[in-house]
CSV table of C-alpha atoms in Angstrom, one decimal:
chain,number,residue,atom,x,y,z
X,1,MET,CA,10.9,-10.1,-11.2
X,2,LYS,CA,7.5,-11.5,-11.0
X,3,LYS,CA,4.0,-11.9,-11.6
X,4,ILE,CA,1.5,-11.5,-14.2
X,5,ALA,CA,-1.2,-8.9,-13.5
X,6,VAL,CA,-1.8,-8.2,-17.0
X,7,ILE,CA,1.1,-7.6,-19.1
X,8,PHE,CA,4.5,-6.5,-19.6
X,9,SER,CA,6.5,-3.6,-21.0
X,10,GLY,CA,9.5,-3.6,-23.4
X,11,LEU,CA,12.3,-1.7,-24.0
X,12,PHE,CA,10.8,-1.6,-27.3
X,13,PHE,CA,9.3,1.4,-28.9
X,14,SER,CA,5.7,0.5,-28.0
X,15,THR,CA,5.8,-2.7,-25.9
X,16,CYS,CA,3.5,-3.8,-23.1
X,17,SER,CA,3.3,-6.8,-21.1
X,18,HIS,CA,1.6,-9.1,-18.7
X,19,ALA,CA,2.5,-9.4,-15.2
X,20,SER,CA,0.7,-9.7,-12.0
X,21,ALA,CA,3.6,-8.3,-10.3
X,22,LEU,CA,4.6,-6.7,-13.4
X,23,TYR,CA,8.2,-8.1,-13.3
X,24,PHE,CA,9.5,-10.5,-15.9
X,25,TYR,CA,12.6,-12.6,-15.8
X,26,GLU,CA,12.2,-13.0,-19.7
X,27,ILE,CA,14.1,-10.2,-21.6
X,28,GLY,CA,14.9,-11.9,-24.9
X,29,THR,CA,17.9,-13.7,-23.4
X,30,GLU,CA,19.0,-17.1,-22.0
X,31,ASP,CA,16.9,-16.3,-18.9
X,32,THR,CA,13.8,-17.4,-20.9
X,33,ALA,CA,15.1,-20.9,-21.4
X,34,LEU,CA,16.2,-21.3,-17.9
X,35,ALA,CA,13.2,-19.8,-16.2
X,36,GLY,CA,15.5,-17.4,-14.7
X,37,ALA,CA,17.5,-19.9,-12.8
X,38,GLY,CA,20.8,-18.8,-11.7
X,39,GLN,CA,20.2,-15.4,-13.0
X,40,ALA,CA,22.4,-13.5,-10.3
X,41,ALA,CA,25.3,-15.9,-10.5
X,42,ARG,CA,25.6,-16.9,-14.2
X,43,ALA,CA,27.1,-13.8,-15.8
X,44,GLN,CA,27.4,-15.6,-19.4
X,45,ASP,CA,26.6,-12.6,-21.4
X,46,ALA,CA,26.0,-8.7,-21.1
X,47,SER,CA,22.4,-9.0,-19.8
X,48,THR,CA,24.1,-9.7,-16.5
X,49,ILE,CA,23.6,-5.8,-16.1
X,50,VAL,CA,20.1,-6.5,-15.3
X,51,THR,CA,20.4,-9.6,-13.2
X,52,ASN,CA,23.6,-8.7,-11.5
X,53,PRO,CA,26.0,-6.0,-12.5
X,54,ALA,CA,28.9,-7.5,-10.7
X,55,GLY,CA,28.8,-10.2,-13.2
X,56,MET,CA,30.5,-7.9,-15.8
X,57,THR,CA,33.9,-8.9,-14.1
X,58,ARG,CA,33.4,-12.4,-15.7
X,59,LEU,CA,32.9,-11.0,-19.2
X,60,PRO,CA,35.4,-10.6,-22.2
X,61,ASP,CA,36.9,-7.1,-22.7
X,62,HIS,CA,34.0,-5.8,-24.9
X,63,MET,CA,30.6,-7.7,-25.3
X,64,PHE,CA,27.3,-6.9,-26.8
X,65,THR,CA,24.1,-8.8,-26.1
X,66,GLY,CA,20.8,-8.2,-27.9
X,67,GLY,CA,17.4,-10.1,-27.9
X,68,LEU,CA,13.9,-10.0,-29.4
X,69,GLN,CA,10.9,-11.5,-27.7
X,70,ALA,CA,7.2,-12.3,-28.2
X,71,LEU,CA,4.6,-13.2,-25.6
X,72,GLY,CA,1.1,-14.3,-25.8
X,73,GLY,CA,-1.3,-16.2,-23.9
X,74,ASP,CA,-5.0,-16.3,-22.4
X,75,ILE,CA,-6.0,-14.3,-19.6
X,76,ASP,CA,-9.8,-14.9,-19.8
X,77,TYR,CA,-12.2,-12.9,-17.6
X,78,GLN,CA,-15.7,-14.1,-17.3
X,79,LEU,CA,-18.4,-12.3,-15.4
X,80,ASP,CA,-20.4,-14.3,-12.8
X,81,ASN,CA,-23.7,-12.7,-14.3
X,82,SER,CA,-24.0,-14.6,-17.6
X,83,ALA,CA,-26.7,-11.9,-18.6
X,84,GLN,CA,-23.7,-9.4,-18.9
X,85,ARG,CA,-21.3,-9.3,-21.7
X,86,SER,CA,-17.8,-10.7,-20.5
X,87,PRO,CA,-14.5,-9.3,-21.8
X,88,GLY,CA,-13.0,-12.8,-22.6
X,89,ASN,CA,-9.2,-12.9,-23.2
X,90,VAL,CA,-7.8,-9.5,-22.3
X,91,MET,CA,-4.4,-10.0,-23.7
X,92,ASN,CA,-2.8,-9.8,-27.3
X,93,VAL,CA,0.4,-11.1,-28.6
X,94,MET,CA,3.1,-8.5,-27.9
X,95,PRO,CA,6.7,-7.9,-28.9
X,96,ASN,CA,9.7,-6.9,-26.7
X,97,ALA,CA,13.5,-6.0,-27.1
X,98,SER,CA,16.6,-5.6,-25.1
X,99,SER,CA,20.3,-4.7,-25.7
X,100,PHE,CA,23.3,-4.6,-23.4
X,101,TYR,CA,27.0,-3.7,-23.7
X,102,SER,CA,29.9,-4.1,-21.2
X,103,GLN,CA,33.5,-3.1,-21.4
X,104,LYS,CA,36.7,-3.6,-19.4
X,105,ILE,CA,38.1,-0.4,-18.3
X,106,ASN,CA,41.2,-2.0,-16.5
X,107,ASP,CA,42.0,-5.1,-14.7
X,108,ASP,CA,39.5,-4.5,-11.9
X,109,LEU,CA,36.9,-2.0,-13.3
X,110,TYR,CA,34.2,-2.8,-15.7
X,111,ALA,CA,31.6,-0.6,-17.1
X,112,GLY,CA,28.3,-1.3,-19.0
X,113,ILE,CA,24.9,0.0,-20.1
X,114,GLY,CA,21.5,-1.7,-20.9
X,115,LEU,CA,18.5,-0.7,-22.5
X,116,TYR,CA,15.4,-3.1,-21.8
X,117,GLY,CA,11.9,-3.6,-20.6
X,118,ASN,CA,10.9,-6.2,-17.9
X,119,TYR,CA,8.2,-4.4,-16.3
X,120,GLY,CA,4.8,-2.9,-17.3
X,121,LEU,CA,1.1,-3.5,-17.8
X,122,GLY,CA,-1.4,-3.7,-20.6
X,123,ILE,CA,-5.0,-4.6,-20.4
X,124,ASP,CA,-7.7,-4.7,-23.2
X,125,PHE,CA,-11.2,-5.4,-21.8
X,126,GLY,CA,-12.9,-4.4,-25.2
X,127,ASN,CA,-16.5,-3.8,-25.3
X,128,TRP,CA,-18.1,-5.3,-22.1
X,129,ALA,CA,-20.5,-4.6,-19.3
X,130,GLY,CA,-17.7,-2.5,-17.3
X,131,GLU,CA,-16.6,-0.4,-20.3
X,132,ARG,CA,-17.5,2.9,-18.5
X,133,LEU,CA,-15.1,1.8,-15.7
X,134,ILE,CA,-12.2,0.6,-18.1
X,135,LYS,CA,-11.8,-0.8,-21.7
X,136,LYS,CA,-8.0,-0.6,-22.1
X,137,SER,CA,-5.1,0.3,-19.8
X,138,THR,CA,-1.6,0.3,-20.9
X,139,LEU,CA,1.7,0.9,-19.1
X,140,MET,CA,4.8,1.0,-21.2
X,141,ALA,CA,8.2,1.3,-19.3
X,142,MET,CA,11.6,1.2,-20.6
X,143,THR,CA,14.6,1.4,-18.5
X,144,LEU,CA,18.5,2.6,-19.1
X,145,SER,CA,20.8,1.2,-16.9
X,146,PRO,CA,24.4,2.6,-16.7
X,147,SER,CA,26.4,0.2,-14.6
X,148,LEU,CA,29.9,-0.3,-12.9
X,149,ALA,CA,31.4,-3.6,-11.5
X,150,TYR,CA,34.7,-3.8,-9.4
X,151,LYS,CA,36.8,-6.8,-8.5
X,152,LEU,CA,37.6,-6.7,-4.9
X,153,SER,CA,39.7,-9.9,-5.3
X,154,ASP,CA,39.9,-12.7,-7.8
X,155,ARG,CA,37.0,-14.3,-6.2
X,156,VAL,CA,34.7,-11.4,-5.1
X,157,SER,CA,33.1,-8.7,-7.2
X,158,ILE,CA,30.7,-6.0,-6.6
X,159,GLY,CA,28.3,-4.0,-8.9
X,160,ALA,CA,25.8,-1.3,-9.2
X,161,SER,CA,23.3,0.2,-11.5
X,162,ALA,CA,21.4,3.5,-11.6
X,163,ASN,CA,18.1,2.7,-13.4
X,164,ILE,CA,16.5,5.7,-15.4
X,165,ASN,CA,13.1,4.6,-16.0
X,166,TYR,CA,10.5,6.1,-18.4
X,167,GLY,CA,6.8,5.1,-18.2
X,168,PHE,CA,3.8,5.9,-20.2
X,169,LEU,CA,0.3,5.2,-18.9
X,170,SER,CA,-3.0,5.4,-20.8
X,171,LEU,CA,-6.5,4.6,-19.8
X,172,THR,CA,-9.4,4.2,-22.1
X,173,ARG,CA,-13.2,4.0,-21.0
X,174,ASP,CA,-16.6,4.6,-22.6
X,175,VAL,CA,-18.0,8.0,-21.9
X,176,ASP,CA,-21.4,8.5,-23.3
X,177,GLY,CA,-20.8,6.2,-26.2
X,178,VAL,CA,-17.4,7.6,-27.1
X,179,ASP,CA,-13.9,6.1,-26.2
X,180,ASP,CA,-12.2,8.7,-23.8
X,181,LYS,CA,-8.5,8.1,-23.6
X,182,GLN,CA,-6.3,9.8,-20.7
X,183,LYS,CA,-2.6,9.4,-20.9
X,184,ASP,CA,0.4,10.6,-18.9
X,185,HIS,CA,4.1,9.9,-18.7
X,186,ASP,CA,6.7,10.1,-15.9
X,187,TRP,CA,10.4,9.7,-15.1
X,188,ALA,CA,11.6,7.5,-12.1
X,189,MET,CA,14.9,6.4,-10.7
X,190,SER,CA,15.6,3.0,-9.1
X,191,TYR,CA,18.9,1.2,-8.1
X,192,ARG,CA,20.6,-2.1,-8.3
X,193,LEU,CA,23.3,-3.6,-6.1
X,194,GLY,CA,25.0,-6.8,-6.7
X,195,LEU,CA,27.5,-9.2,-5.1
X,196,LEU,CA,29.3,-12.1,-6.9
X,197,MET,CA,31.5,-14.7,-5.2
X,198,GLN,CA,33.5,-17.5,-6.6
X,199,LEU,CA,33.0,-20.1,-3.7
X,200,THR,CA,35.1,-22.8,-5.2
X,201,ASP,CA,36.6,-23.4,-8.7
X,202,GLN,CA,33.3,-24.9,-9.7
X,203,THR,CA,30.8,-23.1,-7.7
X,204,ARG,CA,29.6,-19.3,-7.6
X,205,ALA,CA,27.1,-17.4,-5.7
X,206,GLY,CA,25.3,-14.1,-6.6
X,207,VAL,CA,23.1,-11.7,-4.6
X,208,THR,CA,21.2,-8.7,-6.1
X,209,TRP,CA,19.1,-6.1,-4.5
X,210,ASN,CA,16.5,-3.9,-6.6
X,211,SER,CA,15.1,-0.8,-5.1
X,212,GLN,CA,11.4,0.2,-5.3
X,213,THR,CA,10.3,2.0,-8.5
X,214,GLU,CA,7.6,4.6,-8.1
X,215,TYR,CA,5.9,6.5,-11.0
X,216,ASP,CA,3.5,9.4,-10.5
X,217,PHE,CA,0.8,9.5,-13.2
X,218,ASN,CA,-1.9,12.1,-13.4
X,219,ILE,CA,-4.7,10.0,-14.4
X,220,ASP,CA,-8.3,10.2,-13.3
X,221,GLY,CA,-9.3,6.9,-11.9
X,222,LYS,CA,-13.0,7.8,-11.2
X,223,ALA,CA,-15.9,6.7,-13.3
X,224,ARG,CA,-19.9,6.2,-13.0
X,225,LEU,CA,-21.9,3.4,-14.6
X,226,PRO,CA,-25.1,4.4,-16.4
X,227,ASN,CA,-27.4,2.3,-14.5
X,228,LEU,CA,-26.0,3.5,-11.2
X,229,PRO,CA,-25.7,7.2,-11.8
X,230,ASN,CA,-25.2,8.1,-8.0
X,231,VAL,CA,-22.4,5.7,-7.5
X,232,GLN,CA,-18.8,6.6,-8.3
X,233,TYR,CA,-16.0,4.0,-8.8
X,234,ASP,CA,-12.3,4.5,-8.4
X,235,LEU,CA,-9.7,2.4,-10.1
X,236,PRO,CA,-6.6,1.4,-8.1
X,237,ILE,CA,-4.3,3.1,-10.5
X,238,THR,CA,-1.3,3.6,-8.1
X,239,ALA,CA,-1.1,0.1,-7.3
X,240,GLN,CA,-0.7,-0.8,-10.9
X,241,VAL,CA,2.3,1.3,-11.6
X,242,ASN,CA,4.6,0.8,-8.6
X,243,ALA,CA,7.2,-2.0,-8.5
X,244,PRO,CA,8.4,-3.4,-5.1
X,245,GLN,CA,11.9,-3.7,-3.8
X,246,GLN,CA,13.4,-7.3,-4.2
X,247,ILE,CA,16.3,-9.6,-3.5
X,248,MET,CA,17.5,-12.5,-5.4
X,249,LEU,CA,20.2,-15.1,-4.3
X,250,SER,CA,21.5,-17.5,-7.1
X,251,LEU,CA,24.0,-20.5,-7.0
X,252,VAL,CA,25.6,-22.1,-10.1
X,253,HIS,CA,27.6,-25.4,-9.7
X,254,ASP,CA,29.7,-26.6,-12.7
X,255,ILE,CA,29.6,-30.4,-12.2
X,256,ASN,CA,32.0,-30.9,-15.1
X,257,LYS,CA,32.8,-29.4,-18.6
X,258,GLN,CA,29.5,-30.6,-19.9
X,259,TRP,CA,26.9,-30.3,-17.1
X,260,SER,CA,26.0,-27.3,-14.9
X,261,VAL,CA,23.1,-26.9,-12.5
X,262,MET,CA,21.9,-23.7,-11.0
X,263,GLY,CA,19.0,-22.3,-8.7
X,264,ASP,CA,17.5,-19.1,-7.2
X,265,PHE,CA,15.6,-18.1,-4.3
X,266,GLY,CA,14.1,-14.7,-4.2
X,267,TRP,CA,11.7,-12.1,-2.3
X,268,GLN,CA,9.6,-9.3,-3.1
X,269,ASP,CA,7.9,-6.7,-1.1
X,270,TRP,CA,4.4,-6.8,-2.5
X,271,SER,CA,2.7,-6.3,1.0
X,272,GLU,CA,3.9,-2.7,0.7
X,273,PHE,CA,1.0,-2.0,-1.8
X,274,GLY,CA,-1.7,-2.9,0.6
X,275,ALA,CA,-5.3,-3.6,-0.9
X,276,PRO,CA,-5.5,-2.6,-4.4
X,277,GLN,CA,-9.2,-2.8,-5.5
X,278,ILE,CA,-12.0,-0.7,-7.3
X,279,THR,CA,-13.5,1.2,-4.3
X,280,VAL,CA,-17.2,2.5,-4.5
X,281,VAL,CA,-18.0,5.9,-3.1
X,282,GLY,CA,-20.8,5.7,-0.5
X,283,GLN,CA,-19.9,2.1,0.7
X,284,GLN,CA,-17.7,0.9,3.3
X,285,VAL,CA,-14.6,-0.7,1.8
X,286,ASP,CA,-12.3,-3.2,3.7
X,287,LYS,CA,-9.0,-1.5,4.3
X,288,SER,CA,-7.0,-4.4,5.4
X,289,SER,CA,-4.3,-5.5,3.2
X,290,ARG,CA,-5.1,-8.1,0.4
X,291,MET,CA,-1.5,-8.4,-0.6
X,292,LYS,CA,1.6,-10.2,0.9
X,293,ASP,CA,5.2,-10.6,0.2
X,294,THR,CA,6.1,-13.1,-2.6
X,295,TRP,CA,8.9,-15.8,-2.9
X,296,HIS,CA,10.6,-17.1,-5.9
X,297,THR,CA,12.5,-20.4,-6.4
X,298,ALA,CA,14.1,-21.8,-9.7
X,299,LEU,CA,16.2,-24.7,-10.8
X,300,GLY,CA,17.9,-25.1,-14.1
X,301,VAL,CA,20.5,-27.1,-16.0
X,302,GLN,CA,22.8,-26.4,-18.9
X,303,TYR,CA,24.4,-29.3,-21.0
X,304,ARG,CA,27.2,-28.9,-23.4
X,305,PRO,CA,27.2,-31.8,-25.8
X,306,THR,CA,29.9,-30.2,-28.1
X,307,GLU,CA,32.0,-27.0,-27.9
X,308,GLN,CA,29.3,-25.3,-30.3
X,309,TRP,CA,26.1,-26.1,-28.5
X,310,ARG,CA,24.8,-25.2,-25.0
X,311,LEU,CA,21.3,-26.6,-24.1
X,312,ASN,CA,19.1,-25.1,-21.4
X,313,ALA,CA,16.2,-26.0,-19.4
X,314,GLY,CA,14.6,-24.6,-16.1
X,315,VAL,CA,11.6,-24.6,-14.0
X,316,ALA,CA,10.5,-21.9,-11.6
X,317,PHE,CA,7.8,-21.2,-9.0
X,318,ASP,CA,6.4,-17.7,-7.8
X,319,SER,CA,4.0,-17.4,-4.9
X,320,THR,CA,0.9,-15.3,-5.2
X,321,PRO,CA,1.0,-11.8,-3.9
X,322,TYR,CA,-2.7,-12.2,-2.6
X,323,ASN,CA,-3.9,-13.6,0.7
X,324,ASP,CA,-6.9,-15.0,-0.9
X,325,GLN,CA,-7.3,-15.9,-4.4
X,326,SER,CA,-11.1,-15.6,-4.2
X,327,ASP,CA,-10.6,-11.7,-3.8
X,328,VAL,CA,-8.2,-10.4,-6.3
X,329,ALA,CA,-7.9,-7.1,-8.1
X,330,MET,CA,-9.8,-7.1,-11.3
X,331,THR,CA,-6.9,-5.2,-13.0
X,332,ILE,CA,-4.1,-7.2,-11.4
X,333,PRO,CA,-5.2,-11.0,-12.0
X,334,THR,CA,-2.5,-13.3,-10.7
X,335,GLY,CA,-1.6,-16.0,-8.3
X,336,ASP,CA,0.9,-18.8,-7.8
X,337,GLU,CA,2.9,-19.0,-11.0
X,338,TRP,CA,4.9,-22.0,-12.6
X,339,ARG,CA,7.4,-21.4,-15.4
X,340,PHE,CA,8.7,-24.2,-17.7
X,341,GLY,CA,11.5,-23.1,-20.1
X,342,THR,CA,13.9,-24.6,-22.7
X,343,GLY,CA,16.3,-23.5,-25.4
X,344,ALA,CA,19.6,-23.5,-26.9
X,345,GLN,CA,22.6,-21.4,-27.6
X,346,TYR,CA,25.1,-22.0,-30.8
X,347,GLN,CA,28.6,-20.8,-31.0
X,348,ILE,CA,28.7,-19.4,-34.7
X,349,THR,CA,32.2,-18.2,-34.2
X,350,PRO,CA,34.7,-17.9,-31.3
X,351,ALA,CA,33.6,-14.3,-31.0
X,352,SER,CA,29.7,-14.7,-31.5
X,353,ASN,CA,26.8,-16.9,-30.5
X,354,ILE,CA,23.1,-17.0,-31.1
X,355,GLY,CA,20.3,-18.8,-29.1
X,356,PHE,CA,16.5,-19.2,-29.1
X,357,ALA,CA,14.1,-20.1,-26.1
X,358,VAL,CA,10.6,-20.8,-25.4
X,359,GLU,CA,8.7,-20.7,-22.0
X,360,TYR,CA,5.2,-21.6,-20.7
X,361,LEU,CA,3.8,-19.9,-17.6
X,362,HIS,CA,0.8,-21.1,-15.9
X,363,MET,CA,-1.0,-18.9,-13.3
X,364,GLN,CA,-3.4,-19.8,-10.5
X,365,SER,CA,-7.1,-19.1,-11.1
X,366,SER,CA,-8.7,-16.3,-9.3
X,367,LYS,CA,-11.9,-14.5,-8.6
X,368,VAL,CA,-12.9,-10.8,-8.5
X,369,GLN,CA,-15.3,-9.6,-5.7
X,370,SER,CA,-15.2,-5.9,-6.1
X,371,PRO,CA,-17.2,-4.1,-7.6
X,372,GLU,CA,-20.2,-6.5,-7.0
X,373,ILE,CA,-21.9,-5.6,-10.4
X,374,LEU,CA,-18.6,-6.8,-12.2
X,375,GLN,CA,-17.7,-9.8,-10.3
X,376,GLY,CA,-16.2,-12.6,-12.2
X,377,SER,CA,-13.2,-15.1,-12.5
X,378,TYR,CA,-10.0,-15.7,-14.3
X,379,ASP,CA,-9.9,-19.3,-15.1
X,380,HIS,CA,-6.5,-21.2,-15.8
X,381,PRO,CA,-4.7,-18.2,-17.2
X,382,TYR,CA,-1.4,-18.7,-18.9
X,383,LEU,CA,1.3,-17.1,-20.9
X,384,TRP,CA,3.9,-18.2,-23.4
X,385,PHE,CA,7.3,-16.6,-24.4
X,386,THR,CA,9.5,-17.2,-27.3
X,387,SER,CA,12.9,-15.4,-27.7
X,388,VAL,CA,15.9,-15.1,-29.9
X,389,ASN,CA,19.4,-13.5,-28.6
X,390,TYR,CA,22.5,-12.8,-30.0
X,391,SER,CA,26.1,-11.9,-28.4
X,392,TYR,CA,29.2,-10.8,-29.7
X,393,GLN,CA,32.6,-10.2,-28.1
X,394,PHE,CA,35.4,-8.1,-29.3
């Protein structure tokens, strides 16, 4: 879950997305409106498969949830040397989609499956001073999650998912005036464990752990610039395509029939990835880690003015994975992130509901120091999300 390097994946047939840490809470469901608040404890539809599979024990006998999403924003990179051509905004509007199904097997056992994308990276620098190093880089990932949940008692449930991840990576650069595109794909496994506890009649807690995901792509990250023929640059491709392990703790409290409040506290192991940076052959490079573990917190509220309507709003904060915002990776621009979301769900019939959500994500500004010839800054980057979702129980 987290960050915004440069942009996100989809379940979709060709989706990418922005993320510094490549994780997104926004998967075309109510999580967008709530900025992810209460995600491991809410369990209000079948998308709980991705936030806490144990939550399936709170769902009807059969339930389907699907969502569509679009995201856009402004991730603007400007070179310090004004005589050189800057890339400008490196992101475009992108679509995403997700679908989930859960089913009761018996009084204690539930099963489900999800197909979704909440991880990936897509960068479009276009024609710029560093086009021999990189013009475009796209990671598309989609995940299939067979899941099980089991009631240990009326108040405690456990769940697990085996995530089958398919990733596709392409890198485009200028080679002697011609766009050269390299691409590769890989399969990777990851796992998710969840615990859901009904602490009181009005309060429940959830804990979810996700394992690290590692892709192995065969892409040549080395390049040369024409004005520096004896200097070779190496892009940190490996750092772009791995996702760290993470833990999320969530609480939901129903104040009464109309009002509910919820919150999150989470951790991600970004320090595992050390110092992703463009390295220069023939020069000494600082090997100390530039990345640190990140923390997430969120608060959200749900208000039910009538039996048909459920109104949502949330705010979330994610800390930066960098030790110093004046020295970030050019291909992973991010920092502290604030999310502000809102939306509503409408009960069409007793068995179906539809919802919509919007969210604004503000990222901390950052500067790029390496390589020196392409030094620049990302000033006041932001993203927006919009989504619709539909659930049907039978």
